[in-house]
Coordinates of C-alpha atoms and ligand atoms in Angstrom, one line a residue:
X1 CA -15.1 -12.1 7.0
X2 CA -15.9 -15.8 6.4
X3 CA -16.1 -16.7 2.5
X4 CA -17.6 -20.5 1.8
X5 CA -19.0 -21.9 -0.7
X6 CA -21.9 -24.3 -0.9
X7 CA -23.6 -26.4 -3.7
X8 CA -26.9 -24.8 -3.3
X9 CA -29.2 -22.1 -2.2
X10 CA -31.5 -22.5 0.4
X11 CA -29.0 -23.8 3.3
X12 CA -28.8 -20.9 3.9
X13 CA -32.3 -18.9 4.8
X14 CA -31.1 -16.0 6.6
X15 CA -28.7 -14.7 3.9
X16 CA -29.8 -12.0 1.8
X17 CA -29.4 -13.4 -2.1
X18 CA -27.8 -11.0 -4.1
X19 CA -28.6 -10.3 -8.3
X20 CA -27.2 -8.2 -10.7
X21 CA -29.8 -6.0 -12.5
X22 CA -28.9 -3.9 -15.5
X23 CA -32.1 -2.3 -15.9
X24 CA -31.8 -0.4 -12.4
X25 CA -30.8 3.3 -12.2
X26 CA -29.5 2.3 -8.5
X27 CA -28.1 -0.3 -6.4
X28 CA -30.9 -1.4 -3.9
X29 CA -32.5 -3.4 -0.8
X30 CA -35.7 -5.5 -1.5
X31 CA -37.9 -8.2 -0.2
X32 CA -40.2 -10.0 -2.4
X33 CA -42.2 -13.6 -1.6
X34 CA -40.7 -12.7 1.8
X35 CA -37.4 -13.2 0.7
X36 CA -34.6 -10.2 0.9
X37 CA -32.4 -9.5 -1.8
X38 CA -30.1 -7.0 -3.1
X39 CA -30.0 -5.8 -6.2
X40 CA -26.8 -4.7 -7.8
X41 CA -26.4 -2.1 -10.6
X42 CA -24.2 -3.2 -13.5
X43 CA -23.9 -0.6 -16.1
X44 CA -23.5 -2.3 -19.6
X45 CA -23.2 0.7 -20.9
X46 CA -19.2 0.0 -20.0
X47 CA -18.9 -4.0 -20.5
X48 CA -17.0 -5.0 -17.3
X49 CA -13.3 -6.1 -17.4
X50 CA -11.4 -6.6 -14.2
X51 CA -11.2 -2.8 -13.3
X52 CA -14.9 -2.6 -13.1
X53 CA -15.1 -6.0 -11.8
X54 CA -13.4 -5.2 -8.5
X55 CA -15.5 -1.9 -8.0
X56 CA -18.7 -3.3 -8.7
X57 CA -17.2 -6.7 -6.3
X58 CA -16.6 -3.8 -3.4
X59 CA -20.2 -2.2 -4.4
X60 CA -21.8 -5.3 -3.3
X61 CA -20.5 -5.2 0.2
X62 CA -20.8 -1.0 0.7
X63 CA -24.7 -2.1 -0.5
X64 CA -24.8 -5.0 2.2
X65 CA -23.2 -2.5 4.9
X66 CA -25.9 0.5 3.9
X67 CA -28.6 -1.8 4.6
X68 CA -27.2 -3.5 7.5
X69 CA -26.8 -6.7 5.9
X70 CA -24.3 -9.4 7.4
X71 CA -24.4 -12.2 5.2
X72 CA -25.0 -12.6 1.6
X73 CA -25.4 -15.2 -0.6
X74 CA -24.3 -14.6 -4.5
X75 CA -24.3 -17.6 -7.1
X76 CA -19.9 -17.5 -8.2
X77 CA -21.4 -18.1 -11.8
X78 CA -23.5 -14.8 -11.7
X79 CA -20.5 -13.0 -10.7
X80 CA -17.9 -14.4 -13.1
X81 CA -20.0 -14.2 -16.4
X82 CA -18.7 -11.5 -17.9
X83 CA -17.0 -11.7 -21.4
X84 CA -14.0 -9.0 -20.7
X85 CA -13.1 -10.8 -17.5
X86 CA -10.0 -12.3 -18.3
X87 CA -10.2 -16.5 -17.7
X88 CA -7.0 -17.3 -16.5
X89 CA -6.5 -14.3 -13.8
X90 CA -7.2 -15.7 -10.4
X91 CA -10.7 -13.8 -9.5
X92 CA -11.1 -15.9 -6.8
X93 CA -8.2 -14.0 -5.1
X94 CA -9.5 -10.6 -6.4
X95 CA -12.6 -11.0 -5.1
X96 CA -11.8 -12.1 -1.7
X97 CA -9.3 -8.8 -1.7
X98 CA -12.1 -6.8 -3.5
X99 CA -14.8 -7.5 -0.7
X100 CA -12.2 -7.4 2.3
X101 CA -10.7 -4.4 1.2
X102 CA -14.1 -2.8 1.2
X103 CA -15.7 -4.5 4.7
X104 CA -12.7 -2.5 6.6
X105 CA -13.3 0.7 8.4
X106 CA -11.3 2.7 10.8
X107 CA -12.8 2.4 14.4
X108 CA -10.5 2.6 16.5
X109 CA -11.7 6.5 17.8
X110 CA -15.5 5.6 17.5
X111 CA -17.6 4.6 20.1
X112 CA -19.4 1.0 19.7
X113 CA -23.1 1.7 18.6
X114 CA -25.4 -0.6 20.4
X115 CA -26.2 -2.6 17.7
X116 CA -22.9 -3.5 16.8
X117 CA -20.8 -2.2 13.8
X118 CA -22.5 -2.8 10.7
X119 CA -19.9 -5.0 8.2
X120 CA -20.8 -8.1 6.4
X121 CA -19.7 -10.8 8.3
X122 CA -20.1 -13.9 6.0
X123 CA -20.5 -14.1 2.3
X124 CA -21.6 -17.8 0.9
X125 CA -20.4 -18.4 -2.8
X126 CA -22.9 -21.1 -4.9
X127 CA -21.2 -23.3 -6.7
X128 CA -23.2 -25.6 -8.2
X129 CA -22.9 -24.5 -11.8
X130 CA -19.3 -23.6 -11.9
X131 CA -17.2 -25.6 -14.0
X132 CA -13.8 -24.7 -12.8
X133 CA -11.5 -26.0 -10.5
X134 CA -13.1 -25.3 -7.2
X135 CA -10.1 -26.5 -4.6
X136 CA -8.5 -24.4 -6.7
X137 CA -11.1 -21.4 -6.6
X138 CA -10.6 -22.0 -2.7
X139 CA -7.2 -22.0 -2.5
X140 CA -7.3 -18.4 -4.4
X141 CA -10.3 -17.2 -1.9
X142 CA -7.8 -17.9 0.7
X143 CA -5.0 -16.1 -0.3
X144 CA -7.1 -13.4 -1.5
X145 CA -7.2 -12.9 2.1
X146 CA -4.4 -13.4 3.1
X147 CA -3.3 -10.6 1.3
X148 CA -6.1 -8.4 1.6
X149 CA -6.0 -8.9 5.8
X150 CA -2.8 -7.6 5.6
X151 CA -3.4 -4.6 3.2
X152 CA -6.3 -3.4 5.9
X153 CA -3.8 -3.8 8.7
X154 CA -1.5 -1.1 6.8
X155 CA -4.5 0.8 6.5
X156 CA -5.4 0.7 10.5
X157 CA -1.8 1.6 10.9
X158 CA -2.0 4.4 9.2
X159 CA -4.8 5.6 9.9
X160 CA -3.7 6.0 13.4
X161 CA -2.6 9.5 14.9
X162 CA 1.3 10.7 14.9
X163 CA 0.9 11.1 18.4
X164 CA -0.3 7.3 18.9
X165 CA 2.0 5.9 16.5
X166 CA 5.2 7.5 17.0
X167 CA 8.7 5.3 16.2
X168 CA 9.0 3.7 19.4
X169 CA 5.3 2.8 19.3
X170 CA 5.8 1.4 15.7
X171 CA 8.8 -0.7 16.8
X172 CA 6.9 -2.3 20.1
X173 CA 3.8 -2.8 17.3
X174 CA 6.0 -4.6 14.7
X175 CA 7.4 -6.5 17.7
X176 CA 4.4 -7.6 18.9
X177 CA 3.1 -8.4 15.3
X178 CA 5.6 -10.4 14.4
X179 CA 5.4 -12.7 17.2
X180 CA 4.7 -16.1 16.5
X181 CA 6.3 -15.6 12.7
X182 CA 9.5 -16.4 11.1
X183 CA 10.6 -13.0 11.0
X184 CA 13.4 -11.5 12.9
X185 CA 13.5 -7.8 14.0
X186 CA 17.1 -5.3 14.6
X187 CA 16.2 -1.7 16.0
X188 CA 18.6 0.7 15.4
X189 CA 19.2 3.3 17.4
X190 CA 20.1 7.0 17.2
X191 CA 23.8 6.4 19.0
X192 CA 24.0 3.0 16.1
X193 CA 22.9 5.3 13.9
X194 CA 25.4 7.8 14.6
X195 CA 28.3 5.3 14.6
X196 CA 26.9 4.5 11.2
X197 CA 26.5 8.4 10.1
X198 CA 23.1 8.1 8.8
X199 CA 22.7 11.4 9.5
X200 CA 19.5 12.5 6.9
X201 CA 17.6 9.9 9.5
X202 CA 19.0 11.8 12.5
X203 CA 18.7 15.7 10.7
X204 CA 15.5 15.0 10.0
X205 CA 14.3 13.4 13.6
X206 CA 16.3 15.9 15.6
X207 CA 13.6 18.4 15.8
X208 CA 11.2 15.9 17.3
X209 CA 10.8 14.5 21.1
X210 CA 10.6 11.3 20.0
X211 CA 13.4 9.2 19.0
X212 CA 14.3 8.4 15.6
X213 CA 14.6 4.5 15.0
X214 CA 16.1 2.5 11.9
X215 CA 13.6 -0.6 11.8
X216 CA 15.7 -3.5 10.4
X217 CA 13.3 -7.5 9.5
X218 CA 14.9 -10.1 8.5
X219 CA 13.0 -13.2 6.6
X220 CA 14.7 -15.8 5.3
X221 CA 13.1 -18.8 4.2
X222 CA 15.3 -18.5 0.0
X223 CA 18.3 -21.2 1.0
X224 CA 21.4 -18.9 0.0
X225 CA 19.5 -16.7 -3.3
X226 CA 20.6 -13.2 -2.6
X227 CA 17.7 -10.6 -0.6
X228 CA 15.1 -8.6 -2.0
X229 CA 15.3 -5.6 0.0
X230 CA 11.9 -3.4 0.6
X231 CA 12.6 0.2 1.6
X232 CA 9.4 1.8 3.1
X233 CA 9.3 5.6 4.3
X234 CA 9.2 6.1 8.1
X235 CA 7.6 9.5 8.6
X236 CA 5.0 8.9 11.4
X237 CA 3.7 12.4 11.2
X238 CA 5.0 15.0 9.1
X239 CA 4.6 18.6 9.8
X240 CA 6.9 20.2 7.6
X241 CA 9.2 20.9 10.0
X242 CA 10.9 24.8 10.3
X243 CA 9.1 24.9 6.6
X244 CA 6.0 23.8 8.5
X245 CA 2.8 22.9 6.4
X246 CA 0.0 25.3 6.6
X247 CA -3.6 24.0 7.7
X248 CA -5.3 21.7 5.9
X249 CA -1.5 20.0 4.9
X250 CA -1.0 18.5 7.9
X251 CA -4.1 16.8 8.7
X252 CA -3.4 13.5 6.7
X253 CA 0.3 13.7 7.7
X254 CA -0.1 10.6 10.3
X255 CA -0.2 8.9 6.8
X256 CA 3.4 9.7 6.4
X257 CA 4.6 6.3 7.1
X258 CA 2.4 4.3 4.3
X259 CA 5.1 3.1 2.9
X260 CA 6.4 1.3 5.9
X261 CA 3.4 -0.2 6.9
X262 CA 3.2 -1.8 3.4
X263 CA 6.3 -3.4 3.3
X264 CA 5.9 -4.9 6.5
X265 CA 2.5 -5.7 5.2
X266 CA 3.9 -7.1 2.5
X267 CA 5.9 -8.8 4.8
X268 CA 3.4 -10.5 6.7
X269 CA 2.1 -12.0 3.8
X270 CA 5.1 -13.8 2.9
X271 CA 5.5 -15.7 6.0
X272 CA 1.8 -16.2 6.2
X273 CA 1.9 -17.5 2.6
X274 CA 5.6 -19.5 3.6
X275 CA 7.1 -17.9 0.3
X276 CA 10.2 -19.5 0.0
X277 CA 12.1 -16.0 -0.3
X278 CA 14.9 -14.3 1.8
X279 CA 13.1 -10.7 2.0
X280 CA 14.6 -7.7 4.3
X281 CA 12.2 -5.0 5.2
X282 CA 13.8 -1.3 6.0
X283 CA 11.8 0.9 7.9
X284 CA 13.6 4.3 8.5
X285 CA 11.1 5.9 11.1
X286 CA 11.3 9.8 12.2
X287 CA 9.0 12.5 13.1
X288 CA 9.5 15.7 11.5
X289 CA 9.1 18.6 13.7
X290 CA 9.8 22.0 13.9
X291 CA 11.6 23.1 17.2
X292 CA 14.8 24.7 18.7
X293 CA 16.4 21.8 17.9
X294 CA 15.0 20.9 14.3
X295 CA 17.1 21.2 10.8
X296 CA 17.2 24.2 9.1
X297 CA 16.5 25.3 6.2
X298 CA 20.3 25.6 4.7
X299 CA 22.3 23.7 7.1
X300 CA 24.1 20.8 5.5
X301 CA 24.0 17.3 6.2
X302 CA 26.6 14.9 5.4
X303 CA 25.1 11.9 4.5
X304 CA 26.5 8.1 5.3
X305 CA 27.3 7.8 2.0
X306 CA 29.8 11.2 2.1
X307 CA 27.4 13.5 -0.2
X308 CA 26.8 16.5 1.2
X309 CA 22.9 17.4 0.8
X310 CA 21.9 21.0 0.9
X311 CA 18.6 21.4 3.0
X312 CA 16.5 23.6 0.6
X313 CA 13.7 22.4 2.2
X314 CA 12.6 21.2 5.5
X315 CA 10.0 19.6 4.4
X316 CA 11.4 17.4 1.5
X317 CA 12.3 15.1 4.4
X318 CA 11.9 11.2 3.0
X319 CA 14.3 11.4 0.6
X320 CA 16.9 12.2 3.3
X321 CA 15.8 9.4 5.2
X322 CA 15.0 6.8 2.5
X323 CA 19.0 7.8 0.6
X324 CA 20.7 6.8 4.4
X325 CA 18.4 3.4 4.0
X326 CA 19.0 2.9 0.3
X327 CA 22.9 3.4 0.9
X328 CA 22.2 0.5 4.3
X329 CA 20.3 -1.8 1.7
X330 CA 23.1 -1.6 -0.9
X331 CA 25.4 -3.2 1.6
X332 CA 23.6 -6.3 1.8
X333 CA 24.1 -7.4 -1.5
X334 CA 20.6 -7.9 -2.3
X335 CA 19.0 -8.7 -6.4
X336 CA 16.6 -6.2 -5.9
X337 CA 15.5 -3.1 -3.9
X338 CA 12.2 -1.6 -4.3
X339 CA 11.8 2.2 -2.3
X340 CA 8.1 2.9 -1.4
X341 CA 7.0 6.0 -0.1
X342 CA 4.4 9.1 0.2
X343 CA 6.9 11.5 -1.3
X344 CA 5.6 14.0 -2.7
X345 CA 2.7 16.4 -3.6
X346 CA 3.5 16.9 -6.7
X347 CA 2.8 13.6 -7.8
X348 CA -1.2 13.6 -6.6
X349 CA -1.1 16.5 -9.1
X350 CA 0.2 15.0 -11.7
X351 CA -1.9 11.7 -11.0
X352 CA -4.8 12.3 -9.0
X353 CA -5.6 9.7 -6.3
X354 CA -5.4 6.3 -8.9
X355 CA -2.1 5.4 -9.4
X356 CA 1.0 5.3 -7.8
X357 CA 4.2 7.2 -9.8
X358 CA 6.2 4.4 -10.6
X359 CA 10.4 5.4 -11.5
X360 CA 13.3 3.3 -12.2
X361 CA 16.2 3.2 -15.3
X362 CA 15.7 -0.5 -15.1
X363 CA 13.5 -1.2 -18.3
X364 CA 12.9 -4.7 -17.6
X365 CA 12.2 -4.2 -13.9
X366 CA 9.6 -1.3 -14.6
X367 CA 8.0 -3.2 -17.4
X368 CA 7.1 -6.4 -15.2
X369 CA 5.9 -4.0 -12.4
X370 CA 3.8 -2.6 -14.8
X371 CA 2.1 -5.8 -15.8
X372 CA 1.8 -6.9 -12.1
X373 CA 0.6 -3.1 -10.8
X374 CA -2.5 -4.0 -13.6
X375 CA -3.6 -7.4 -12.8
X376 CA -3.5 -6.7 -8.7
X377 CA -5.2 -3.4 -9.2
X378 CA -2.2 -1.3 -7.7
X379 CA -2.2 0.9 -10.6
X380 CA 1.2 2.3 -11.5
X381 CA 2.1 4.8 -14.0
X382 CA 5.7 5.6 -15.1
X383 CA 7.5 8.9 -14.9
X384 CA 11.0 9.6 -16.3
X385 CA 14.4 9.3 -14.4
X386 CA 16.4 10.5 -17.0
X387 CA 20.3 12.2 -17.2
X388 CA 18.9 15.8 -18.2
X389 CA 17.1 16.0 -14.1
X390 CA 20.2 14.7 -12.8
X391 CA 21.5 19.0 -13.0
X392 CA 18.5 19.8 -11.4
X393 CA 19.6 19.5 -7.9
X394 CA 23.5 19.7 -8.5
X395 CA 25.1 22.6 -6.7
X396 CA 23.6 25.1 -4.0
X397 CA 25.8 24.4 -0.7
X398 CA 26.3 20.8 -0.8
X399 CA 26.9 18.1 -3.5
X400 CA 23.2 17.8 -4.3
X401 CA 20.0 20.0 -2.9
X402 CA 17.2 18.2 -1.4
X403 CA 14.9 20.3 -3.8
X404 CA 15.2 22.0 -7.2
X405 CA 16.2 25.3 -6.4
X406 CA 15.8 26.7 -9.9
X407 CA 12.1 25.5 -10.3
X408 CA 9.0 26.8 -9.0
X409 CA 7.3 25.1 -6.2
X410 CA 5.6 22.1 -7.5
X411 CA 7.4 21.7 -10.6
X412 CA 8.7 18.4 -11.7
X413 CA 9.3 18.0 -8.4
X414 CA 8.0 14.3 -8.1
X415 CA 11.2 13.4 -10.6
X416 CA 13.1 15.5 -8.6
X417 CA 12.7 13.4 -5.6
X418 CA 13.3 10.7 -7.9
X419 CA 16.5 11.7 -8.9
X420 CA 17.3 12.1 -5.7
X421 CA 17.0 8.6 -4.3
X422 CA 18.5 7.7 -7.5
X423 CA 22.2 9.5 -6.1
X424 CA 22.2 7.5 -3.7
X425 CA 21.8 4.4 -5.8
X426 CA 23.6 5.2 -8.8
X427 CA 25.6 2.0 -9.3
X428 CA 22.7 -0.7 -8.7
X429 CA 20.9 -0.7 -11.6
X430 CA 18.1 -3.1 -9.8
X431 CA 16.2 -0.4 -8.3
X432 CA 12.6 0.4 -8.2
X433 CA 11.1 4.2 -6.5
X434 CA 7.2 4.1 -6.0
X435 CA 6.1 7.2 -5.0
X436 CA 3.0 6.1 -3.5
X437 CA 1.6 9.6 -2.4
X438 CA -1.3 8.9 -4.7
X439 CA -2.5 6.5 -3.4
X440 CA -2.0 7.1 0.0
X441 CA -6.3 8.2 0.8
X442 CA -8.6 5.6 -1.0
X443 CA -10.4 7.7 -4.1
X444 CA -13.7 8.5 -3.7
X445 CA -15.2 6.5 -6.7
X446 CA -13.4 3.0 -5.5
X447 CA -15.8 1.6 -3.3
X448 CA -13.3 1.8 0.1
X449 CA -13.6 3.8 3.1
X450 CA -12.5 7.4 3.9
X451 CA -8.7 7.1 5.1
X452 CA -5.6 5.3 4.0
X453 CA -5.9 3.1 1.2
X454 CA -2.8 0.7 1.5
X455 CA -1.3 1.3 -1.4
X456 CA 0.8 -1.6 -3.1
X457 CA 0.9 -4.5 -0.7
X458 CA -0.9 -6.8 -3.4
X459 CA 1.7 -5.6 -6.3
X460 CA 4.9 -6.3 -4.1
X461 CA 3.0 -9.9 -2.9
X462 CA 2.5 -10.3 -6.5
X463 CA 6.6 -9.1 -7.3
X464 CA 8.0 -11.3 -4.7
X465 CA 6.0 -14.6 -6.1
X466 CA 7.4 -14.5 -9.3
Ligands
BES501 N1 4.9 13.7 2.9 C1 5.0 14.7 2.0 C2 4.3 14.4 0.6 C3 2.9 14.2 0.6 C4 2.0 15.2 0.3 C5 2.3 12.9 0.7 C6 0.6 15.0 0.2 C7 1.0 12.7 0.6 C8 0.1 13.7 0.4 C9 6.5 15.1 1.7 O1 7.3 14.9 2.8 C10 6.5 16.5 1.3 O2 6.2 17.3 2.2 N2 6.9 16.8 0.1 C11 7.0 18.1 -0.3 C12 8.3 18.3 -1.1 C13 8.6 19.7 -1.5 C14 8.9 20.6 -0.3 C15 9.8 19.7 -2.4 C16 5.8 18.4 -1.3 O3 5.5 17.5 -2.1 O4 5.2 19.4 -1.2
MG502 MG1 7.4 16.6 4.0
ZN503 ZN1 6.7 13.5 4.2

């Protein structure tokens, strides 16, 4: 989408002005002296503040799109006079994510219609009474997308099927991706892998055709400061495996790998943006299938750590391939690692779809998260880590379980994923988990399309920045 602004209406006659109306019950399509507007519902019934901002920012382009409307013409002043808006964020940038975020749709199995597809293809910003810094404004338009091209290539990513994005497919993507950048890509494979006894990669791939990879990019562009390392689950379709998902479960499970697609995202951005930062993306991809040659449940897998991890589960398979990538990340002496990942079930129970589960011991860590996950709109909300789950997945046959055996299904079992990851972690106290399961679908009430959301790429932009 192109986003310019001008000094004044009427350049532009074949854009479709836009108001904001708070007397309308709906937002709608009109033409009056032979001029076409839309009209835009603000409720003031709820004063808007930057939540409501960036919804009703999206509603203006799902309005465009209904009435087959390409470009629009909106006075910035209009848009930004609101009292709760806060001055000093940069709405510049949130609007440019806000109205790219909502232009994207997932095509790439629909046919063409004749007409074209209908998405707004140029939105004109007026000026002429703004009183702010406008090469500023631009500069924050610009990065806005930036950041939100990137967050609807996640999206396209996962929205494609297991079968078309399998981990060999997702390595020659990232390859070809990354051409051009200033990042550097290492594959490992299942015989490095093997060598390196990551075997909760490998247990939970071995049921699957396709080969398990270990996605290893490398940017450094931070002189010698020490690496942030950004662990993203893998999982390009998961059915369950020998504990195989019943129907509907499965459908969505092409999703699986959200959270690698948002750290390389994420990493995107940074080059695009030149961040002087040395960032290291870990990508542990798998399929996880049930077959003759799949884990069971009860076998035990030794992982490259030396813990013994009793399978009480097949399908509580990320957190056997994100503790064999958290134990890699450790060795590269990094100041930070960040784990992000549709993990579990249990936490779009305990959250709905509007906020990723957000868990770390690190007080500090989880506090600026917190802050940043607000003013990017990549809601987080914080769940407990503490000493008392640490039992809950001691014993069975190994060291640890994979699941709490002594719960019922469902229970607590976001922290006990959680706790996990956290084994495997133990003595880095810089450590972040986002359980991003969420946010993996966009909510119906947020102005985006059906489909993957891509959760977090503007709150890890935002993290690395600072
Ligand atoms: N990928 C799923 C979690 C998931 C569910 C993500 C729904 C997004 C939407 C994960 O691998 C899984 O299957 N978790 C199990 C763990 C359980 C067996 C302990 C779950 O949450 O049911
Ligand atoms: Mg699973
Ligand atoms: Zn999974």
């Amino acid at each position: 989408m192109n986003i310019k602004l001008i000094d004044e209406l009427g350049k532009s006659v074949e854009s479709v002005q836009v108001l904001f109306n708070k007397e309308i019950k709906q937002s709608r399509f009109l033409q009056k002296n032979g001029k076409e507007f839309l009209e835009i519902k603000i409720s003031d019934k709820n004063k808007i503040n930057q939540r409501k901002w960036i919804i009703l920012c999206r509603s203006i382009i799902q309005t465009a799109k209904a009435n087959g409307i390409k470009k629009l013409i909106i006075n910035w002043n209009d848009l930004i006079s609101f009292e709760n808006l806060n001055e000093k964020a940069s709405l510049g940038k949130i609007f440019a994510e806000a109205v790219e975020m909502a232009n994207y749709e997932f095509r790439k199995y629909k046919k063409k219609p004749k007409d074209g597809w209908q998405d707004v293809a140029e939105v004109l910003l007026i000026t002429k009474n703004f009183k702010g810094n406008k090469s500023q404004l631009k500069r924050d338009l610009q990065e806005g997308q930036v950041i939100s091209q990137q967050v609807n290539y996640a999206r396209e990513l996962s929205n494609i099927s297991g079968g078309d994005l399998t981990p060999s497919k997702l390595v020659q993507e990232i390859k070809k991706v990354i051409k051009g950048t200033k990042i550097k890509i290492k594959v490992l494979e299942e015989v490095e892998m093997k060598r390196k006894k990551m075997n909760g990669i490998l247990a939970v791939g071995q049921g699957s055709k396709e080969k398990s990879k270990f996605i290893i990019l490398e940017y450094r562009q931070g002189g010698k400061e020490k690496p942030v390392v950004l662990v993203g689950k893998g999982v390009t379709f998961d059915s369950g495996g020998i504990d195989t998902k019943p129907h509907p479960h499965g459908l969505e499970m092409m999703m699986d790998m959200s959270g690698g697609a948002s750290v390389l995202a994420t990493l995107l951005v940074a080059d695009k943006l030149s961040l002087q930062k040395n960032i290291t993306v870990l990508i542990p991809a798998v399929e996880n299938m049930p077959s003759g040659s799949s884990m069971r449940p009860g076998d035990v897998i030794k992982m490259s750590n030396g813990v013994n991890v009793g399978i009480g589960h097949t399908d509580a398979e990320g957190r056997l391939i994100l503790a064999d990538a958290l134990v890699y990340a450790q060795k590269l002496k990094p100041q930070m690692i960040i784990d992000i990942a549709t993990l579990t079930g249990a936490s779009v129970v305990a959250l709905g779809t509007k906020a990723t589960a957000l868990m770390t011991r690190d007080n500090d860590l989880a506090n600026k998260v917190e802050e940043l996950a607000e003013a990017t709109g990549d809601y987080t909300w914080r769940l407990p880590l503490w000493e008392e789950y640490e039992n809950d997945i001691v014993g069975s046959r190994g060291d640890i379980s994979n699941i709490n055996t002594k719960a019922k299904p469902g229970e607590g079992s976001t922290i006990t994923a959680g706790i996990f990851l956290w084994n495997f972690v133990k003595d880095f106290e810089r450590w972040i988990h986002l359980d991003i399961a969420p946010r993996m679908t966009a909510d119906a009430n947020e102005q985006l399309s059906k489909g993957a959301a891509g959760p977090a790429v503007r709150l890890l932009v935002e993290l690395l920045k600072k």
